[in-house]
Every structure is written in C-alpha cells, then in structure tokens.
mmCIF file with all atom_site columns, C-alpha atoms in Angstrom:
data_model
loop_
_atom_site.group_PDB
_atom_site.id
_atom_site.type_symbol
_atom_site.label_atom_id
_atom_site.label_alt_id
_atom_site.label_comp_id
_atom_site.label_asym_id
_atom_site.label_entity_id
_atom_site.label_seq_id
_atom_site.pdbx_PDB_ins_code
_atom_site.Cartn_x
_atom_site.Cartn_y
_atom_site.Cartn_z
_atom_site.occupancy
_atom_site.B_iso_or_equiv
_atom_site.pdbx_formal_charge
_atom_site.auth_seq_id
_atom_site.auth_comp_id
_atom_site.auth_asym_id
_atom_site.auth_atom_id
_atom_site.pdbx_PDB_model_num
ATOM 1   C CA . MET A 1 1   ? -7.579  20.440  -15.989 1.00 0.00 ? 1144 MET A CA 1
ATOM 2   C CA . THR A 1 2   ? -4.439  20.166  -13.936 1.00 0.00 ? 1145 THR A CA 1
ATOM 3   C CA . PRO A 1 3   ? -2.119  17.195  -14.554 1.00 0.00 ? 1146 PRO A CA 1
ATOM 4   C CA . GLU A 1 4   ? -3.377  15.651  -11.303 1.00 0.00 ? 1147 GLU A CA 1
ATOM 5   C CA . GLN A 1 5   ? -7.006  16.005  -12.409 1.00 0.00 ? 1148 GLN A CA 1
ATOM 6   C CA . GLN A 1 6   ? -6.097  14.405  -15.745 1.00 0.00 ? 1149 GLN A CA 1
ATOM 7   C CA . GLN A 1 7   ? -4.456  11.457  -13.961 1.00 0.00 ? 1150 GLN A CA 1
ATOM 8   C CA . LEU A 1 8   ? -7.539  10.922  -11.785 1.00 0.00 ? 1151 LEU A CA 1
ATOM 9   C CA . HIS A 1 9   ? -9.778  11.092  -14.846 1.00 0.00 ? 1152 HIS A CA 1
ATOM 10  C CA . ALA A 1 10  ? -7.569  8.608   -16.749 1.00 0.00 ? 1153 ALA A CA 1
ATOM 11  C CA . SER A 1 11  ? -7.620  6.238   -13.780 1.00 0.00 ? 1154 SER A CA 1
ATOM 12  C CA . ASN A 1 12  ? -11.411 6.445   -13.730 1.00 0.00 ? 1155 ASN A CA 1
ATOM 13  C CA . ASN A 1 13  ? -11.532 5.699   -17.479 1.00 0.00 ? 1156 ASN A CA 1
ATOM 14  C CA . ARG A 1 14  ? -9.327  2.608   -16.991 1.00 0.00 ? 1157 ARG A CA 1
ATOM 15  C CA . PHE A 1 15  ? -11.756 1.363   -14.340 1.00 0.00 ? 1158 PHE A CA 1
ATOM 16  C CA . ASN A 1 16  ? -14.726 1.911   -16.668 1.00 0.00 ? 1159 ASN A CA 1
ATOM 17  C CA . SER A 1 17  ? -12.916 0.079   -19.483 1.00 0.00 ? 1160 SER A CA 1
ATOM 18  C CA . THR A 1 18  ? -12.253 -2.909  -17.216 1.00 0.00 ? 1161 THR A CA 1
ATOM 19  C CA . VAL A 1 19  ? -15.899 -2.985  -16.153 1.00 0.00 ? 1162 VAL A CA 1
ATOM 20  C CA . ALA A 1 20  ? -16.954 -2.855  -19.819 1.00 0.00 ? 1163 ALA A CA 1
ATOM 21  C CA . GLU A 1 21  ? -14.687 -5.802  -20.623 1.00 0.00 ? 1164 GLU A CA 1
ATOM 22  C CA . GLY A 1 22  ? -16.226 -7.732  -17.736 1.00 0.00 ? 1165 GLY A CA 1
ATOM 23  C CA . ALA A 1 23  ? -19.696 -6.827  -18.988 1.00 0.00 ? 1166 ALA A CA 1
ATOM 24  C CA . ALA A 1 24  ? -18.911 -8.133  -22.477 1.00 0.00 ? 1167 ALA A CA 1
ATOM 25  C CA . VAL A 1 25  ? -17.539 -11.409 -21.140 1.00 0.00 ? 1168 VAL A CA 1
ATOM 26  C CA . GLY A 1 26  ? -20.517 -11.727 -18.793 1.00 0.00 ? 1169 GLY A CA 1
ATOM 27  C CA . ALA A 1 27  ? -23.008 -11.121 -21.608 1.00 0.00 ? 1170 ALA A CA 1
ATOM 28  C CA . VAL A 1 28  ? -21.445 -13.788 -23.841 1.00 0.00 ? 1171 VAL A CA 1
ATOM 29  C CA . GLY A 1 29  ? -21.238 -16.304 -21.003 1.00 0.00 ? 1172 GLY A CA 1
ATOM 30  C CA . GLY A 1 30  ? -24.779 -15.560 -19.862 1.00 0.00 ? 1173 GLY A CA 1
ATOM 31  C CA . ALA A 1 31  ? -26.119 -15.892 -23.404 1.00 0.00 ? 1174 ALA A CA 1
ATOM 32  C CA . LEU A 1 32  ? -24.423 -19.265 -23.839 1.00 0.00 ? 1175 LEU A CA 1
ATOM 33  C CA . ILE A 1 33  ? -25.759 -20.610 -20.557 1.00 0.00 ? 1176 ILE A CA 1
ATOM 34  C CA . GLY A 1 34  ? -29.207 -19.170 -21.276 1.00 0.00 ? 1177 GLY A CA 1
ATOM 35  C CA . TYR A 1 35  ? -29.293 -20.683 -24.760 1.00 0.00 ? 1178 TYR A CA 1
ATOM 36  C CA . LEU A 1 36  ? -28.271 -24.100 -23.498 1.00 0.00 ? 1179 LEU A CA 1
ATOM 37  C CA . SER A 1 37  ? -30.964 -24.040 -20.826 1.00 0.00 ? 1180 SER A CA 1
ATOM 38  C CA . GLY A 1 38  ? -33.775 -22.154 -22.559 1.00 0.00 ? 1181 GLY A CA 1
ATOM 39  C CA . GLY A 1 39  ? -33.178 -21.606 -26.271 1.00 0.00 ? 1182 GLY A CA 1
ATOM 40  C CA . THR A 1 40  ? -33.276 -18.151 -27.857 1.00 0.00 ? 1183 THR A CA 1
ATOM 41  C CA . LYS A 1 41  ? -35.362 -16.514 -25.128 1.00 0.00 ? 1184 LYS A CA 1
ATOM 42  C CA . GLY A 1 42  ? -33.067 -17.982 -22.487 1.00 0.00 ? 1185 GLY A CA 1
ATOM 43  C CA . ALA A 1 43  ? -30.065 -16.647 -24.406 1.00 0.00 ? 1186 ALA A CA 1
ATOM 44  C CA . LEU A 1 44  ? -31.469 -13.112 -24.314 1.00 0.00 ? 1187 LEU A CA 1
ATOM 45  C CA . ILE A 1 45  ? -32.264 -13.314 -20.613 1.00 0.00 ? 1188 ILE A CA 1
ATOM 46  C CA . GLY A 1 46  ? -28.868 -14.873 -19.910 1.00 0.00 ? 1189 GLY A CA 1
ATOM 47  C CA . ALA A 1 47  ? -27.092 -12.175 -21.917 1.00 0.00 ? 1190 ALA A CA 1
ATOM 48  C CA . GLY A 1 48  ? -28.862 -9.452  -19.946 1.00 0.00 ? 1191 GLY A CA 1
ATOM 49  C CA . ALA A 1 49  ? -28.070 -11.070 -16.625 1.00 0.00 ? 1192 ALA A CA 1
ATOM 50  C CA . GLY A 1 50  ? -24.480 -11.731 -17.689 1.00 0.00 ? 1193 GLY A CA 1
ATOM 51  C CA . LEU A 1 51  ? -24.070 -8.141  -18.851 1.00 0.00 ? 1194 LEU A CA 1
ATOM 52  C CA . ALA A 1 52  ? -25.230 -6.759  -15.519 1.00 0.00 ? 1195 ALA A CA 1
ATOM 53  C CA . THR A 1 53  ? -23.190 -9.196  -13.483 1.00 0.00 ? 1196 THR A CA 1
ATOM 54  C CA . GLY A 1 54  ? -20.071 -8.845  -15.625 1.00 0.00 ? 1197 GLY A CA 1
ATOM 55  C CA . GLY A 1 55  ? -20.275 -5.070  -15.589 1.00 0.00 ? 1198 GLY A CA 1
ATOM 56  C CA . ALA A 1 56  ? -20.643 -4.900  -11.825 1.00 0.00 ? 1199 ALA A CA 1
ATOM 57  C CA . ALA A 1 57  ? -17.727 -7.221  -11.159 1.00 0.00 ? 1200 ALA A CA 1
ATOM 58  C CA . GLY A 1 58  ? -15.486 -6.823  -14.200 1.00 0.00 ? 1201 GLY A CA 1
ATOM 59  C CA . TYR A 1 59  ? -12.352 -5.855  -12.354 1.00 0.00 ? 1202 TYR A CA 1
ATOM 60  C CA . LEU A 1 60  ? -12.792 -8.269  -9.449  1.00 0.00 ? 1203 LEU A CA 1
ATOM 61  C CA . VAL A 1 61  ? -12.050 -11.425 -11.447 1.00 0.00 ? 1204 VAL A CA 1
ATOM 62  C CA . ALA A 1 62  ? -8.979  -12.465 -9.470  1.00 0.00 ? 1205 ALA A CA 1
ATOM 63  C CA . GLN A 1 63  ? -10.773 -12.336 -6.108  1.00 0.00 ? 1206 GLN A CA 1
ATOM 64  C CA . ASN A 1 64  ? -13.788 -14.130 -7.551  1.00 0.00 ? 1207 ASN A CA 1
ATOM 65  C CA . ASN A 1 65  ? -11.608 -16.876 -9.013  1.00 0.00 ? 1208 ASN A CA 1
ATOM 66  C CA . TYR A 1 66  ? -9.946  -17.323 -5.669  1.00 0.00 ? 1209 TYR A CA 1
ATOM 67  C CA . THR A 1 67  ? -13.177 -17.485 -3.676  1.00 0.00 ? 1210 THR A CA 1
ATOM 68  C CA . GLN A 1 68  ? -14.680 -19.945 -6.187  1.00 0.00 ? 1211 GLN A CA 1
ATOM 69  C CA . ALA A 1 69  ? -11.697 -22.276 -6.526  1.00 0.00 ? 1212 ALA A CA 1
ATOM 70  C CA . ARG A 1 70  ? -9.136  -21.803 -3.798  1.00 0.00 ? 1213 ARG A CA 1
ATOM 71  C CA . THR A 1 71  ? -6.084  -23.035 -5.674  1.00 0.00 ? 1214 THR A CA 1
ATOM 72  C CA . GLU A 1 72  ? -2.561  -21.857 -4.955  1.00 0.00 ? 1215 GLU A CA 1
ATOM 73  C CA . GLN A 1 73  ? -2.358  -20.089 -8.330  1.00 0.00 ? 1216 GLN A CA 1
ATOM 74  C CA . ASN A 1 74  ? -5.667  -18.287 -7.773  1.00 0.00 ? 1217 ASN A CA 1
ATOM 75  C CA . TYR A 1 75  ? -4.494  -17.350 -4.268  1.00 0.00 ? 1218 TYR A CA 1
ATOM 76  C CA . ARG A 1 76  ? -1.295  -15.777 -5.639  1.00 0.00 ? 1219 ARG A CA 1
ATOM 77  C CA . THR A 1 77  ? -3.222  -14.034 -8.429  1.00 0.00 ? 1220 THR A CA 1
ATOM 78  C CA . ALA A 1 78  ? -5.796  -12.676 -5.979  1.00 0.00 ? 1221 ALA A CA 1
ATOM 79  C CA . ILE A 1 79  ? -3.066  -11.356 -3.672  1.00 0.00 ? 1222 ILE A CA 1
ATOM 80  C CA . ALA A 1 80  ? -1.247  -9.699  -6.573  1.00 0.00 ? 1223 ALA A CA 1
ATOM 81  C CA . ASP A 1 81  ? -4.520  -8.130  -7.722  1.00 0.00 ? 1224 ASP A CA 1
ATOM 82  C CA . ALA A 1 82  ? -5.347  -6.925  -4.209  1.00 0.00 ? 1225 ALA A CA 1
ATOM 83  C CA . GLN A 1 83  ? -1.900  -5.365  -3.838  1.00 0.00 ? 1226 GLN A CA 1
ATOM 84  C CA . THR A 1 84  ? -2.174  -3.726  -7.273  1.00 0.00 ? 1227 THR A CA 1
ATOM 85  C CA . GLN A 1 85  ? -5.597  -2.321  -6.413  1.00 0.00 ? 1228 GLN A CA 1
ATOM 86  C CA . ALA A 1 86  ? -4.354  -1.063  -3.037  1.00 0.00 ? 1229 ALA A CA 1
ATOM 87  C CA . ALA A 1 87  ? -1.417  0.708   -4.713  1.00 0.00 ? 1230 ALA A CA 1
ATOM 88  C CA . ALA A 1 88  ? -3.746  2.266   -7.293  1.00 0.00 ? 1231 ALA A CA 1
ATOM 89  C CA . PHE A 1 89  ? -6.122  3.554   -4.617  1.00 0.00 ? 1232 PHE A CA 1
ATOM 90  C CA . GLN A 1 90  ? -3.159  4.906   -2.647  1.00 0.00 ? 1233 GLN A CA 1
ATOM 91  C CA . LYS A 1 91  ? -2.000  6.836   -5.716  1.00 0.00 ? 1234 LYS A CA 1
ATOM 92  C CA . ASP A 1 92  ? -5.515  8.111   -6.391  1.00 0.00 ? 1235 ASP A CA 1
ATOM 93  C CA . ALA A 1 93  ? -5.902  9.229   -2.774  1.00 0.00 ? 1236 ALA A CA 1
ATOM 94  C CA . THR A 1 94  ? -2.665  11.216  -2.980  1.00 0.00 ? 1237 THR A CA 1
ATOM 95  C CA . LEU A 1 95  ? -3.733  12.753  -6.292  1.00 0.00 ? 1238 LEU A CA 1
ATOM 96  C CA . SER A 1 96  ? -7.145  13.668  -4.905  1.00 0.00 ? 1239 SER A CA 1
ATOM 97  C CA . GLU A 1 97  ? -5.539  15.390  -1.912  1.00 0.00 ? 1240 GLU A CA 1
ATOM 98  C CA . THR A 1 98  ? -3.219  17.308  -4.242  1.00 0.00 ? 1241 THR A CA 1
ATOM 99  C CA . VAL A 1 99  ? -6.135  18.423  -6.418  1.00 0.00 ? 1242 VAL A CA 1
ATOM 100 C CA . ALA A 1 100 ? -8.116  19.484  -3.334  1.00 0.00 ? 1243 ALA A CA 1
ATOM 101 C CA . ALA A 1 101 ? -5.169  21.524  -2.035  1.00 0.00 ? 1244 ALA A CA 1
ATOM 102 C CA . GLN A 1 102 ? -4.733  23.159  -5.444  1.00 0.00 ? 1245 GLN A CA 1
ATOM 103 C CA . ALA A 1 103 ? -8.453  23.937  -5.576  1.00 0.00 ? 1246 ALA A CA 1
ATOM 104 C CA . MET A 1 104 ? -8.413  25.501  -2.116  1.00 0.00 ? 1247 MET A CA 1
ATOM 105 C CA . SER A 1 105 ? -5.424  27.635  -3.067  1.00 0.00 ? 1248 SER A CA 1
ATOM 106 C CA . ARG A 1 106 ? -7.112  28.666  -6.312  1.00 0.00 ? 1249 ARG A CA 1
ATOM 107 C CA . ALA A 1 107 ? -10.322 29.533  -4.443  1.00 0.00 ? 1250 ALA A CA 1
ATOM 108 C CA . ALA A 1 108 ? -8.354  31.746  -2.043  1.00 0.00 ? 1251 ALA A CA 1
ATOM 109 C CA . GLU A 1 109 ? -6.787  33.573  -5.011  1.00 0.00 ? 1252 GLU A CA 1
ATOM 110 C CA . LEU A 1 110 ? -10.159 33.986  -6.700  1.00 0.00 ? 1253 LEU A CA 1
ATOM 111 C CA . ASN A 1 111 ? -11.745 35.190  -3.486  1.00 0.00 ? 1254 ASN A CA 1
ATOM 112 C CA . ALA A 1 112 ? -9.059  37.859  -3.097  1.00 0.00 ? 1255 ALA A CA 1
ATOM 113 C CA . GLN A 1 113 ? -9.529  38.935  -6.717  1.00 0.00 ? 1256 GLN A CA 1
ATOM 114 C CA . TYR A 1 114 ? -13.294 39.050  -6.306  1.00 0.00 ? 1257 TYR A CA 1
ATOM 115 C CA . ARG A 1 115 ? -13.070 41.177  -3.137  1.00 0.00 ? 1258 ARG A CA 1
ATOM 116 C CA . ALA A 1 116 ? -10.656 43.500  -4.958  1.00 0.00 ? 1259 ALA A CA 1
ATOM 117 C CA . HIS A 1 117 ? -13.238 43.738  -7.779  1.00 0.00 ? 1260 HIS A CA 1
ATOM 118 C CA . THR A 1 118 ? -10.760 42.494  -10.410 1.00 0.00 ? 1261 THR A CA 1
ATOM 119 C CA . ILE A 1 119 ? -12.996 39.558  -11.400 1.00 0.00 ? 1262 ILE A CA 1
ATOM 120 C CA . SER A 1 120 ? -16.744 39.117  -11.537 1.00 0.00 ? 1263 SER A CA 1
ATOM 121 C CA . ALA A 1 121 ? -18.796 36.495  -9.727  1.00 0.00 ? 1264 ALA A CA 1
ATOM 122 C CA . GLU A 1 122 ? -19.301 34.800  -13.104 1.00 0.00 ? 1265 GLU A CA 1
ATOM 123 C CA . GLN A 1 123 ? -15.531 34.631  -13.717 1.00 0.00 ? 1266 GLN A CA 1
ATOM 124 C CA . TYR A 1 124 ? -15.058 33.203  -10.226 1.00 0.00 ? 1267 TYR A CA 1
ATOM 125 C CA . ARG A 1 125 ? -17.718 30.515  -10.790 1.00 0.00 ? 1268 ARG A CA 1
ATOM 126 C CA . SER A 1 126 ? -16.373 29.704  -14.251 1.00 0.00 ? 1269 SER A CA 1
ATOM 127 C CA . SER A 1 127 ? -12.886 29.123  -12.889 1.00 0.00 ? 1270 SER A CA 1
ATOM 128 C CA . ILE A 1 128 ? -14.145 26.894  -10.065 1.00 0.00 ? 1271 ILE A CA 1
ATOM 129 C CA . ALA A 1 129 ? -16.505 24.872  -12.301 1.00 0.00 ? 1272 ALA A CA 1
ATOM 130 C CA . GLN A 1 130 ? -13.650 22.658  -13.537 1.00 0.00 ? 1273 GLN A CA 1
ATOM 131 C CA . TYR A 1 131 ? -13.678 20.857  -10.198 1.00 0.00 ? 1274 TYR A CA 1
ATOM 132 C CA . GLU A 1 132 ? -17.197 19.458  -10.749 1.00 0.00 ? 1275 GLU A CA 1
ATOM 133 C CA . ASN A 1 133 ? -15.837 16.779  -13.117 1.00 0.00 ? 1276 ASN A CA 1
ATOM 134 C CA . THR A 1 134 ? -13.193 15.836  -10.586 1.00 0.00 ? 1277 THR A CA 1
ATOM 135 C CA . ILE A 1 135 ? -15.896 15.440  -7.936  1.00 0.00 ? 1278 ILE A CA 1
ATOM 136 C CA . HIS A 1 136 ? -17.707 13.018  -10.263 1.00 0.00 ? 1279 HIS A CA 1
ATOM 137 C CA . ASP A 1 137 ? -14.466 11.085  -10.823 1.00 0.00 ? 1280 ASP A CA 1
ATOM 138 C CA . LEU A 1 138 ? -13.974 10.846  -7.058  1.00 0.00 ? 1281 LEU A CA 1
ATOM 139 C CA . ASP A 1 139 ? -17.565 9.648   -6.599  1.00 0.00 ? 1282 ASP A CA 1
ATOM 140 C CA . ALA A 1 140 ? -16.711 6.816   -8.999  1.00 0.00 ? 1283 ALA A CA 1
ATOM 141 C CA . LYS A 1 141 ? -13.481 6.109   -7.091  1.00 0.00 ? 1284 LYS A CA 1
ATOM 142 C CA . ASN A 1 142 ? -15.420 5.798   -3.820  1.00 0.00 ? 1285 ASN A CA 1
ATOM 143 C CA . ALA A 1 143 ? -17.861 3.376   -5.471  1.00 0.00 ? 1286 ALA A CA 1
ATOM 144 C CA . ALA A 1 144 ? -14.998 1.326   -6.931  1.00 0.00 ? 1287 ALA A CA 1
ATOM 145 C CA . ALA A 1 145 ? -13.310 1.209   -3.533  1.00 0.00 ? 1288 ALA A CA 1
ATOM 146 C CA . GLN A 1 146 ? -16.508 -0.102  -1.947  1.00 0.00 ? 1289 GLN A CA 1
ATOM 147 C CA . GLN A 1 147 ? -16.656 -2.893  -4.543  1.00 0.00 ? 1290 GLN A CA 1
ATOM 148 C CA . GLN A 1 148 ? -13.019 -3.779  -3.926  1.00 0.00 ? 1291 GLN A CA 1
ATOM 149 C CA . ILE A 1 149 ? -13.569 -3.720  -0.146  1.00 0.00 ? 1292 ILE A CA 1
ATOM 150 C CA . SER A 1 150 ? -16.497 -6.113  -0.538  1.00 0.00 ? 1293 SER A CA 1
ATOM 151 C CA . ALA A 1 151 ? -14.440 -8.474  -2.722  1.00 0.00 ? 1294 ALA A CA 1
ATOM 152 C CA . LEU A 1 152 ? -11.557 -8.449  -0.246  1.00 0.00 ? 1295 LEU A CA 1
ATOM 153 C CA . GLN A 1 153 ? -13.900 -9.175  2.654   1.00 0.00 ? 1296 GLN A CA 1
ATOM 154 C CA . LYS A 1 154 ? -15.158 -12.225 0.732   1.00 0.00 ? 1297 LYS A CA 1
ATOM 155 C CA . SER A 1 155 ? -11.584 -13.350 0.071   1.00 0.00 ? 1298 SER A CA 1
ATOM 156 C CA . ILE A 1 156 ? -10.718 -12.969 3.756   1.00 0.00 ? 1299 ILE A CA 1
ATOM 157 C CA . ALA A 1 157 ? -13.801 -14.969 4.744   1.00 0.00 ? 1300 ALA A CA 1
ATOM 158 C CA . VAL A 1 158 ? -12.739 -18.007 2.682   1.00 0.00 ? 1301 VAL A CA 1
ATOM 159 C CA . THR A 1 159 ? -9.015  -17.817 3.453   1.00 0.00 ? 1302 THR A CA 1
ATOM 160 C CA . PRO A 1 160 ? -7.424  -19.538 6.448   1.00 0.00 ? 1303 PRO A CA 1
ATOM 161 C CA . ALA A 1 161 ? -6.440  -16.883 8.998   1.00 0.00 ? 1304 ALA A CA 1
ATOM 162 C CA . SER A 1 162 ? -2.767  -17.785 8.648   1.00 0.00 ? 1305 SER A CA 1
ATOM 163 C CA . GLN A 1 163 ? -2.874  -16.868 4.935   1.00 0.00 ? 1306 GLN A CA 1
ATOM 164 C CA . ALA A 1 164 ? -5.255  -13.898 4.987   1.00 0.00 ? 1307 ALA A CA 1
ATOM 165 C CA . ALA A 1 165 ? -2.752  -11.194 6.036   1.00 0.00 ? 1308 ALA A CA 1
ATOM 166 C CA . PRO A 1 166 ? -2.095  -9.924  2.470   1.00 0.00 ? 1309 PRO A CA 1
ATOM 167 C CA . PHE A 1 167 ? -5.838  -9.507  1.931   1.00 0.00 ? 1310 PHE A CA 1
ATOM 168 C CA . ARG A 1 168 ? -6.260  -7.766  5.306   1.00 0.00 ? 1311 ARG A CA 1
ATOM 169 C CA . ASP A 1 169 ? -3.367  -5.416  4.509   1.00 0.00 ? 1312 ASP A CA 1
ATOM 170 C CA . ALA A 1 170 ? -4.850  -4.503  1.129   1.00 0.00 ? 1313 ALA A CA 1
ATOM 171 C CA . LEU A 1 171 ? -8.289  -4.077  2.708   1.00 0.00 ? 1314 LEU A CA 1
ATOM 172 C CA . HIS A 1 172 ? -6.911  -1.736  5.372   1.00 0.00 ? 1315 HIS A CA 1
ATOM 173 C CA . THR A 1 173 ? -5.048  0.316   2.761   1.00 0.00 ? 1316 THR A CA 1
ATOM 174 C CA . ILE A 1 174 ? -8.086  0.648   0.500   1.00 0.00 ? 1317 ILE A CA 1
ATOM 175 C CA . GLU A 1 175 ? -10.381 1.539   3.411   1.00 0.00 ? 1318 GLU A CA 1
ATOM 176 C CA . GLN A 1 176 ? -8.001  4.287   4.542   1.00 0.00 ? 1319 GLN A CA 1
ATOM 177 C CA . ASP A 1 177 ? -7.484  5.606   1.017   1.00 0.00 ? 1320 ASP A CA 1
ATOM 178 C CA . ASN A 1 178 ? -11.228 5.558   0.393   1.00 0.00 ? 1321 ASN A CA 1
ATOM 179 C CA . LYS A 1 179 ? -11.616 7.856   3.426   1.00 0.00 ? 1322 LYS A CA 1
ATOM 180 C CA . ARG A 1 180 ? -8.861  10.129  2.088   1.00 0.00 ? 1323 ARG A CA 1
ATOM 181 C CA . ILE A 1 181 ? -10.594 10.314  -1.302  1.00 0.00 ? 1324 ILE A CA 1
ATOM 182 C CA . ALA A 1 182 ? -13.933 11.090  0.365   1.00 0.00 ? 1325 ALA A CA 1
ATOM 183 C CA . ALA A 1 183 ? -12.326 13.861  2.450   1.00 0.00 ? 1326 ALA A CA 1
ATOM 184 C CA . ALA A 1 184 ? -10.665 15.392  -0.619  1.00 0.00 ? 1327 ALA A CA 1
ATOM 185 C CA . LYS A 1 185 ? -13.965 15.205  -2.485  1.00 0.00 ? 1328 LYS A CA 1
ATOM 186 C CA . GLU A 1 186 ? -15.678 17.064  0.376   1.00 0.00 ? 1329 GLU A CA 1
ATOM 187 C CA . ARG A 1 187 ? -13.006 19.795  0.253   1.00 0.00 ? 1330 ARG A CA 1
ATOM 188 C CA . LEU A 1 188 ? -13.615 20.125  -3.499  1.00 0.00 ? 1331 LEU A CA 1
ATOM 189 C CA . ARG A 1 189 ? -17.356 20.422  -2.877  1.00 0.00 ? 1332 ARG A CA 1
ATOM 190 C CA . GLN A 1 190 ? -16.682 23.214  -0.399  1.00 0.00 ? 1333 GLN A CA 1
ATOM 191 C CA . VAL A 1 191 ? -14.561 24.987  -3.012  1.00 0.00 ? 1334 VAL A CA 1
ATOM 192 C CA . THR A 1 192 ? -17.334 24.766  -5.603  1.00 0.00 ? 1335 THR A CA 1
ATOM 193 C CA . LEU A 1 193 ? -19.809 26.117  -3.050  1.00 0.00 ? 1336 LEU A CA 1
ATOM 194 C CA . SER A 1 194 ? -17.505 29.032  -2.187  1.00 0.00 ? 1337 SER A CA 1
ATOM 195 C CA . ALA A 1 195 ? -18.172 30.869  -5.444  1.00 0.00 ? 1338 ALA A CA 1
ATOM 196 C CA . PRO A 1 196 ? -20.249 34.022  -4.931  1.00 0.00 ? 1339 PRO A CA 1
ATOM 197 C CA . ALA A 1 197 ? -23.792 34.170  -6.257  1.00 0.00 ? 1340 ALA A CA 1
ATOM 198 C CA . SER A 1 198 ? -24.625 36.347  -9.242  1.00 0.00 ? 1341 SER A CA 1
ATOM 199 C CA . ALA A 1 199 ? -24.938 40.025  -8.472  1.00 0.00 ? 1342 ALA A CA 1
#
C-alpha cells in the first residue's frame, strides 16, 4: 500500500470506530428505555434498535443534538463538526485523486512491461490487485458522505436562513468532494479492469 492508500484506510477505520462507539451508546440507551417500558424483553428489543440506530448515526451526534435542541452551544458544536467533516472529506478526496493518479501511472508501466513480455498477465494482475481494497475504502467514504449530507440537510432545514450559511458551505464542500471521491474510485476500477486476462 502506498502512504496515500494507508491514510485513506486509516481514515475509514476512524469512521468505523466512531460508528461502533455510537452503536454501543445506542444499545445501552435503547436497552434502558426498553427495560423501563417493557421489562427484560423490552430491554432486548430496545438494545437491538439502539444498536442499529446508534451504529447508523454514530458520528452525526453534533448535528442530531442541534436539530433536537437548537441551543447556541449545540449550534456552535454542530458547525464545528460540519467544518471538521468537510475538511476531512476534502483531504480524503485529494488523497483518492492522488492514489488514482498513481494507479494509472502504475498501470501504464505494467502495460508497457506486459507488451514487452517482461512480466506475465498474472504478475500484472497481482500488482494491480492492491487497488481493490482502496476501492472498498472509497465505497465506504461515499456512503459516509451521503450520511453527512443528509445530516447537514436536516440541520439546514431547522436553522434560520440567516444562520445556515456554515452548514450550506460544509454541505457544498462535502457534495463536491464526494463527487471527486466517486470519480477517483471509477478511475481505480478502470485500472483494475485493465489487467490482461490469463493466457
């Protein structure tokens, strides 16, 4: 893995860790609510529902707090979170473009070596295979961006227009970076498809 691929993978792992933390908190909260309303069976159902809900929205806590209770502190926290997320997606988009450019360059080198009969089709495919994991990481990034976009749209909907500009700016940035990530992912897919078939 190149350093850029490692950074993308680490970023994806941080996202998964945050979702897991949200899932754990959701499961405990759901179990407590379920127990209070339905005893042991209710606790199990509540834990399951809380786990699913917490996992799906683990990293969106600041936006959710803001949309639930529109206090000044929650507003500032939600803006800071939105700006942090936008910066992270911007970095990931740049990394994904770098990895895609490196992959295209590597594919051109491998193609020249293959045509010169200095490497086999198997060696070509083996060298290109490393990009499959990066494609999976970028799939996860696109999904995370969609969740963040949805959360920001909710924040914009409940925010007076005069105060929504920071959310709109973050939304625009994430939407654009999500497109950049998707385009880089498509270039990586083309690279993985460029490997010659077995002889």
